PDB file of C-alpha atoms in Angstrom:
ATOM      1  CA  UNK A   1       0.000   0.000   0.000  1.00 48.00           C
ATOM      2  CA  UNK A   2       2.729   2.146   0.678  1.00 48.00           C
ATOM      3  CA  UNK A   3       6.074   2.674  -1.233  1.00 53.00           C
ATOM      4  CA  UNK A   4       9.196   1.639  -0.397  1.00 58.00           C
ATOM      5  CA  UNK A   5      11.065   3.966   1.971  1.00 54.00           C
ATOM      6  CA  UNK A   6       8.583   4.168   4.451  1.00 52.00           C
ATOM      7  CA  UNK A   7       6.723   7.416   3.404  1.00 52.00           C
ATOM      8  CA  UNK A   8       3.243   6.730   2.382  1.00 51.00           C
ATOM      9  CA  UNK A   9       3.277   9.927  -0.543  1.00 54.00           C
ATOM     10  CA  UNK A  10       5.392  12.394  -1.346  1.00 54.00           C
ATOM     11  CA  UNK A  11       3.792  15.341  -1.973  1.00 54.00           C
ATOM     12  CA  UNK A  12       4.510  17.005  -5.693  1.00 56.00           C
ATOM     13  CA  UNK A  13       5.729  20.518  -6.211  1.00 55.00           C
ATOM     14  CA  UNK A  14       6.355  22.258  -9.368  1.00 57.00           C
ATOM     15  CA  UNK A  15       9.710  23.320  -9.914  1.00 56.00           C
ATOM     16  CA  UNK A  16      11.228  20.371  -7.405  1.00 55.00           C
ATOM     17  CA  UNK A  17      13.017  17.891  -8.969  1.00 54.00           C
ATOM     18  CA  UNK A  18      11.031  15.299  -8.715  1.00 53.00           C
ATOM     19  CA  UNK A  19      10.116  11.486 -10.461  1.00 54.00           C
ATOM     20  CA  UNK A  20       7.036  12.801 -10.730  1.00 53.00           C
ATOM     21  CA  UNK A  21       7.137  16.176 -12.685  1.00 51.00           C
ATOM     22  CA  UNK A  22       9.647  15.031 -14.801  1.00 53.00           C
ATOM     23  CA  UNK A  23       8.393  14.498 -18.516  1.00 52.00           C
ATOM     24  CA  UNK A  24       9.988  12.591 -20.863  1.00 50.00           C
ATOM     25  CA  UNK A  25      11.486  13.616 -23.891  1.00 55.00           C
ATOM     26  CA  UNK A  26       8.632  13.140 -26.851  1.00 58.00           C
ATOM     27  CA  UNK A  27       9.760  11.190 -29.460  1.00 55.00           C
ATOM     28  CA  UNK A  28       9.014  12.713 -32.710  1.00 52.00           C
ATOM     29  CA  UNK A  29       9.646  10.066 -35.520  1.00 54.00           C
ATOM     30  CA  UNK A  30       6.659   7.753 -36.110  1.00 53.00           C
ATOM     31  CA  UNK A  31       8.177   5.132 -38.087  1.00 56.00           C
ATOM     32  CA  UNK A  32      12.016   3.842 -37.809  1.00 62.00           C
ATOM     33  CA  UNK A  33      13.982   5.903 -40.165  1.00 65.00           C
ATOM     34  CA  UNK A  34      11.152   7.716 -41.705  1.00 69.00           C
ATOM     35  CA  UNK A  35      11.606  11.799 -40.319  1.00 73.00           C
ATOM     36  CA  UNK A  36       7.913  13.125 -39.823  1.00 72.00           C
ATOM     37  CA  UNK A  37       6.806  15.618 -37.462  1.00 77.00           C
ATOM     38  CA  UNK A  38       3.871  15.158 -37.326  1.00 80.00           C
ATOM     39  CA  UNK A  39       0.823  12.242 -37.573  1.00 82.00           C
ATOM     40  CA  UNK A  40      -0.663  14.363 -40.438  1.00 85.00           C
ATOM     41  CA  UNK A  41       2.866  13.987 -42.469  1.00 83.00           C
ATOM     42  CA  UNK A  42       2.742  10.552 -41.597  1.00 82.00           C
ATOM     43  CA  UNK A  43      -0.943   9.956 -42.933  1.00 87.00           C
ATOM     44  CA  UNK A  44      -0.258  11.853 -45.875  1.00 87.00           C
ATOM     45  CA  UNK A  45       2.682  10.131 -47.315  1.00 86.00           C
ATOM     46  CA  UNK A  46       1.349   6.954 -46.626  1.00 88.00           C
ATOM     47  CA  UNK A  47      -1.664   7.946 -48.747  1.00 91.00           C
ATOM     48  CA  UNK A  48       0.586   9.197 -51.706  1.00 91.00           C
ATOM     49  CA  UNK A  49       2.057   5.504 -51.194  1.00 91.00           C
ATOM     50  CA  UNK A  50      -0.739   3.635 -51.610  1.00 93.00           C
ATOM     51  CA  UNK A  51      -2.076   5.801 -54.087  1.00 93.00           C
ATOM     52  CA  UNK A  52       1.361   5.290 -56.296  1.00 92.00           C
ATOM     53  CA  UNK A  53       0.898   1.310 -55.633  1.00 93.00           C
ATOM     54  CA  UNK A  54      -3.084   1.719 -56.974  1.00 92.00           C
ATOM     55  CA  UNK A  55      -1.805   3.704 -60.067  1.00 91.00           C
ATOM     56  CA  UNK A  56       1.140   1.400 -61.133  1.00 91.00           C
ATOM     57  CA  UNK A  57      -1.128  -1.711 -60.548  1.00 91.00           C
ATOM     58  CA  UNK A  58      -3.699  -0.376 -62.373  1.00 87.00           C
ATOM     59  CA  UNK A  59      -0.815   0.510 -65.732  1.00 84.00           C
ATOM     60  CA  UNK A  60       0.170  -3.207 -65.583  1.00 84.00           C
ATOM     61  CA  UNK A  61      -3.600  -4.330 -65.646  1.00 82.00           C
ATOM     62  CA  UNK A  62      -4.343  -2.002 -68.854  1.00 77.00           C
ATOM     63  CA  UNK A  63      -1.421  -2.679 -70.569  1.00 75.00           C
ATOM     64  CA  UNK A  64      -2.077  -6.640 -69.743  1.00 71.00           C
ATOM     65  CA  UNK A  65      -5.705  -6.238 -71.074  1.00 66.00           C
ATOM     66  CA  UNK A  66      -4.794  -4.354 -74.086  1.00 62.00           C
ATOM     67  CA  UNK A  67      -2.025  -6.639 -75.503  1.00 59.00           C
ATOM     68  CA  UNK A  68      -4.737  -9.286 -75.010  1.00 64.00           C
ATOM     69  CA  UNK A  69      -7.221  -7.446 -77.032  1.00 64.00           C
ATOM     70  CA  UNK A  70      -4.372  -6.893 -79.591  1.00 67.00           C
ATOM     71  CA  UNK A  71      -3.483 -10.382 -80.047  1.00 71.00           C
ATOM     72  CA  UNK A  72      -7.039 -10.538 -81.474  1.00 78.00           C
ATOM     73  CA  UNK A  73      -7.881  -7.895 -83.620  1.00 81.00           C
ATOM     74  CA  UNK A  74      -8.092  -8.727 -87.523  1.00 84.00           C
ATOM     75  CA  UNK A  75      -8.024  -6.632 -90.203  1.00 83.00           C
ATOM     76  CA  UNK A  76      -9.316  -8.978 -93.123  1.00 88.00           C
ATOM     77  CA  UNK A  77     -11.453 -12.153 -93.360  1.00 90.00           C
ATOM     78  CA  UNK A  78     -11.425 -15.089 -95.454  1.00 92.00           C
ATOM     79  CA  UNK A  79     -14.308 -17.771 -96.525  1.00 94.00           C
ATOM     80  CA  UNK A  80     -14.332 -21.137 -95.537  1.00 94.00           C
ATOM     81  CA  UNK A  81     -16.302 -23.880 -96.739  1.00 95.00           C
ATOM     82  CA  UNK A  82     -16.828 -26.651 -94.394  1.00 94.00           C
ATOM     83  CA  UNK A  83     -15.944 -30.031 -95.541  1.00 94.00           C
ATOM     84  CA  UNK A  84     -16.693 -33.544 -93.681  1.00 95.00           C
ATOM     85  CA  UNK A  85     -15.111 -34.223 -90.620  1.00 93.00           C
ATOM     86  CA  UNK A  86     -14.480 -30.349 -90.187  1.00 93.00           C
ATOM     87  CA  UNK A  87     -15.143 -28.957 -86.499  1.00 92.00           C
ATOM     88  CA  UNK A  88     -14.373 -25.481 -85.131  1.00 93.00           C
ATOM     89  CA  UNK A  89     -11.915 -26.254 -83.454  1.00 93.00           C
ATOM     90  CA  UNK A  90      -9.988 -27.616 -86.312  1.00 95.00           C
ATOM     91  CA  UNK A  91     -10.625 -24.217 -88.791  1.00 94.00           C
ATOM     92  CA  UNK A  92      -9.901 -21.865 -85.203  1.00 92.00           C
ATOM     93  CA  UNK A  93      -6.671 -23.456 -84.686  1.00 92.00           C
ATOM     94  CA  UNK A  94      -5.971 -23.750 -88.512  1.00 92.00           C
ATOM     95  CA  UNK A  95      -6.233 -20.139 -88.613  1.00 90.00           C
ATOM     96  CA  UNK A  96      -5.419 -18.943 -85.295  1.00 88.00           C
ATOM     97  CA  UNK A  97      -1.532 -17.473 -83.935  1.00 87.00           C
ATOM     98  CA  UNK A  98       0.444 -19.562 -81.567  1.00 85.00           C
ATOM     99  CA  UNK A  99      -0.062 -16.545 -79.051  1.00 82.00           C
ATOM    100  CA  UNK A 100      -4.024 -17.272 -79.265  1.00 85.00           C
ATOM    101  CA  UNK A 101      -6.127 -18.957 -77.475  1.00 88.00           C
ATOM    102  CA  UNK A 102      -8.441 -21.451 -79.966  1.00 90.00           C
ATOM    103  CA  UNK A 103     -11.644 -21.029 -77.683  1.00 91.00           C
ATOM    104  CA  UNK A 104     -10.911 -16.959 -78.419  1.00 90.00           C
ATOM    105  CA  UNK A 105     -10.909 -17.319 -81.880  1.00 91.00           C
ATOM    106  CA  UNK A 106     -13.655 -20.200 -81.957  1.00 92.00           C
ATOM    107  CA  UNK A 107     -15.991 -17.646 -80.332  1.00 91.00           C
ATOM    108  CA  UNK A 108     -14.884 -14.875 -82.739  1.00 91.00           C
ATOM    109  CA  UNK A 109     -15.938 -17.312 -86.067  1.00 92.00           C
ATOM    110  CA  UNK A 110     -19.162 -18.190 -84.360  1.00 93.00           C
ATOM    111  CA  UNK A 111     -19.986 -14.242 -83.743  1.00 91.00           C
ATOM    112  CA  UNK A 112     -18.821 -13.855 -87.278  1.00 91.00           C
ATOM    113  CA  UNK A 113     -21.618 -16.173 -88.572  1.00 92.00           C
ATOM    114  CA  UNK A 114     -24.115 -16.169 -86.065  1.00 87.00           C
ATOM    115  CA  UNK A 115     -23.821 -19.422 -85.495  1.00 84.00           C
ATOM    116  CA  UNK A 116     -23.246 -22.459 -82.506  1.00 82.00           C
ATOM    117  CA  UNK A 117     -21.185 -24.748 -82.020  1.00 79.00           C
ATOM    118  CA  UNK A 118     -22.897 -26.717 -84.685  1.00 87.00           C
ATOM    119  CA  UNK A 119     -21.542 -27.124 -88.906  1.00 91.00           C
ATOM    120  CA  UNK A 120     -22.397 -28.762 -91.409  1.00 91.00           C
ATOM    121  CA  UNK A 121     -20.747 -30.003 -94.301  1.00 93.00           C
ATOM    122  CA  UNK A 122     -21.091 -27.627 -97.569  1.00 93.00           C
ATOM    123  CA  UNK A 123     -21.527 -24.461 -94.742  1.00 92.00           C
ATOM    124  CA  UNK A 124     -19.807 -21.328 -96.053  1.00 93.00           C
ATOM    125  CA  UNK A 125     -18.233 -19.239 -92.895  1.00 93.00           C
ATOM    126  CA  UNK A 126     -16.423 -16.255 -92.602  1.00 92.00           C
ATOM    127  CA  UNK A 127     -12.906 -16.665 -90.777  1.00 93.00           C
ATOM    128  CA  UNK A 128     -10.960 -14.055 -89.335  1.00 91.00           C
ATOM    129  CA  UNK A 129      -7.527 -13.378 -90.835  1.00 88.00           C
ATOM    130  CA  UNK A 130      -4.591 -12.698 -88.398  1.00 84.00           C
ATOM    131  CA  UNK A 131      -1.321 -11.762 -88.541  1.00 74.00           C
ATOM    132  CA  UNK A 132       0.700 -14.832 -87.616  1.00 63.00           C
TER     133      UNK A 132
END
């Protein structure tokens, strides 16, 4: 109940030195090695952070998405005329770039003829041309 020494409380005067008036030094920095004055500085650059991370994400995502969509533009088409034992996947990947995807190009012949998945022998389609 009482502190060591044998006096139950030491009464507190400003100006005495004292344990109790004595403040500690405050300690400015916020993060190690990172000089900010203030928790405002410290909020603010790591918003710009995470804003720089959000931008450069989103630059890799666009330019992902647009090489994609480049690989699959075509400038030209050509006719085909379906012969037994013919199937879409045979003309897509007959016509199709080692970068593409056959279902890709599949989908682009059938939205070309507005057709399915079905053909029939004799069947005239229109196939997409690209640069190999």
């Amino acid at each position: 109940m009482f502190p060591k020494g044998g006096a139950s409380r030491q009464a507190t005067h400003p100006g005495k030195d004292n344990t109790m008036n004595k403040r500690r030094p405050q300690d400015t920095r916020f993060f190690e090695g990172w000089d900010f004055k203030s928790w405002p500085e410290a909020i603010t650059a790591a918003a710009l952070i995470i804003i720089i991370s959000v931008a450069v994400v989103a630059g890799m995502v666009w330019m992902f998405v647009s090489a994609d969509r480049a690989a699959y533009e075509y400038t030209a088409t050509t006719t085909y005329w379906v012969e037994q034992g013919d199937t879409l996947w045979k003309i897509a990947r007959e016509y199709s770039t080692d970068k593409q995807d056959v279902r890709r190009v599949i989908d682009i012949i059938e939205e070309l003829n507005d057709t399915g998945a079905t053909i029939y022998p004799g069947d005239c389609l229109t196939v997409p041309v690209f640069y190999k």
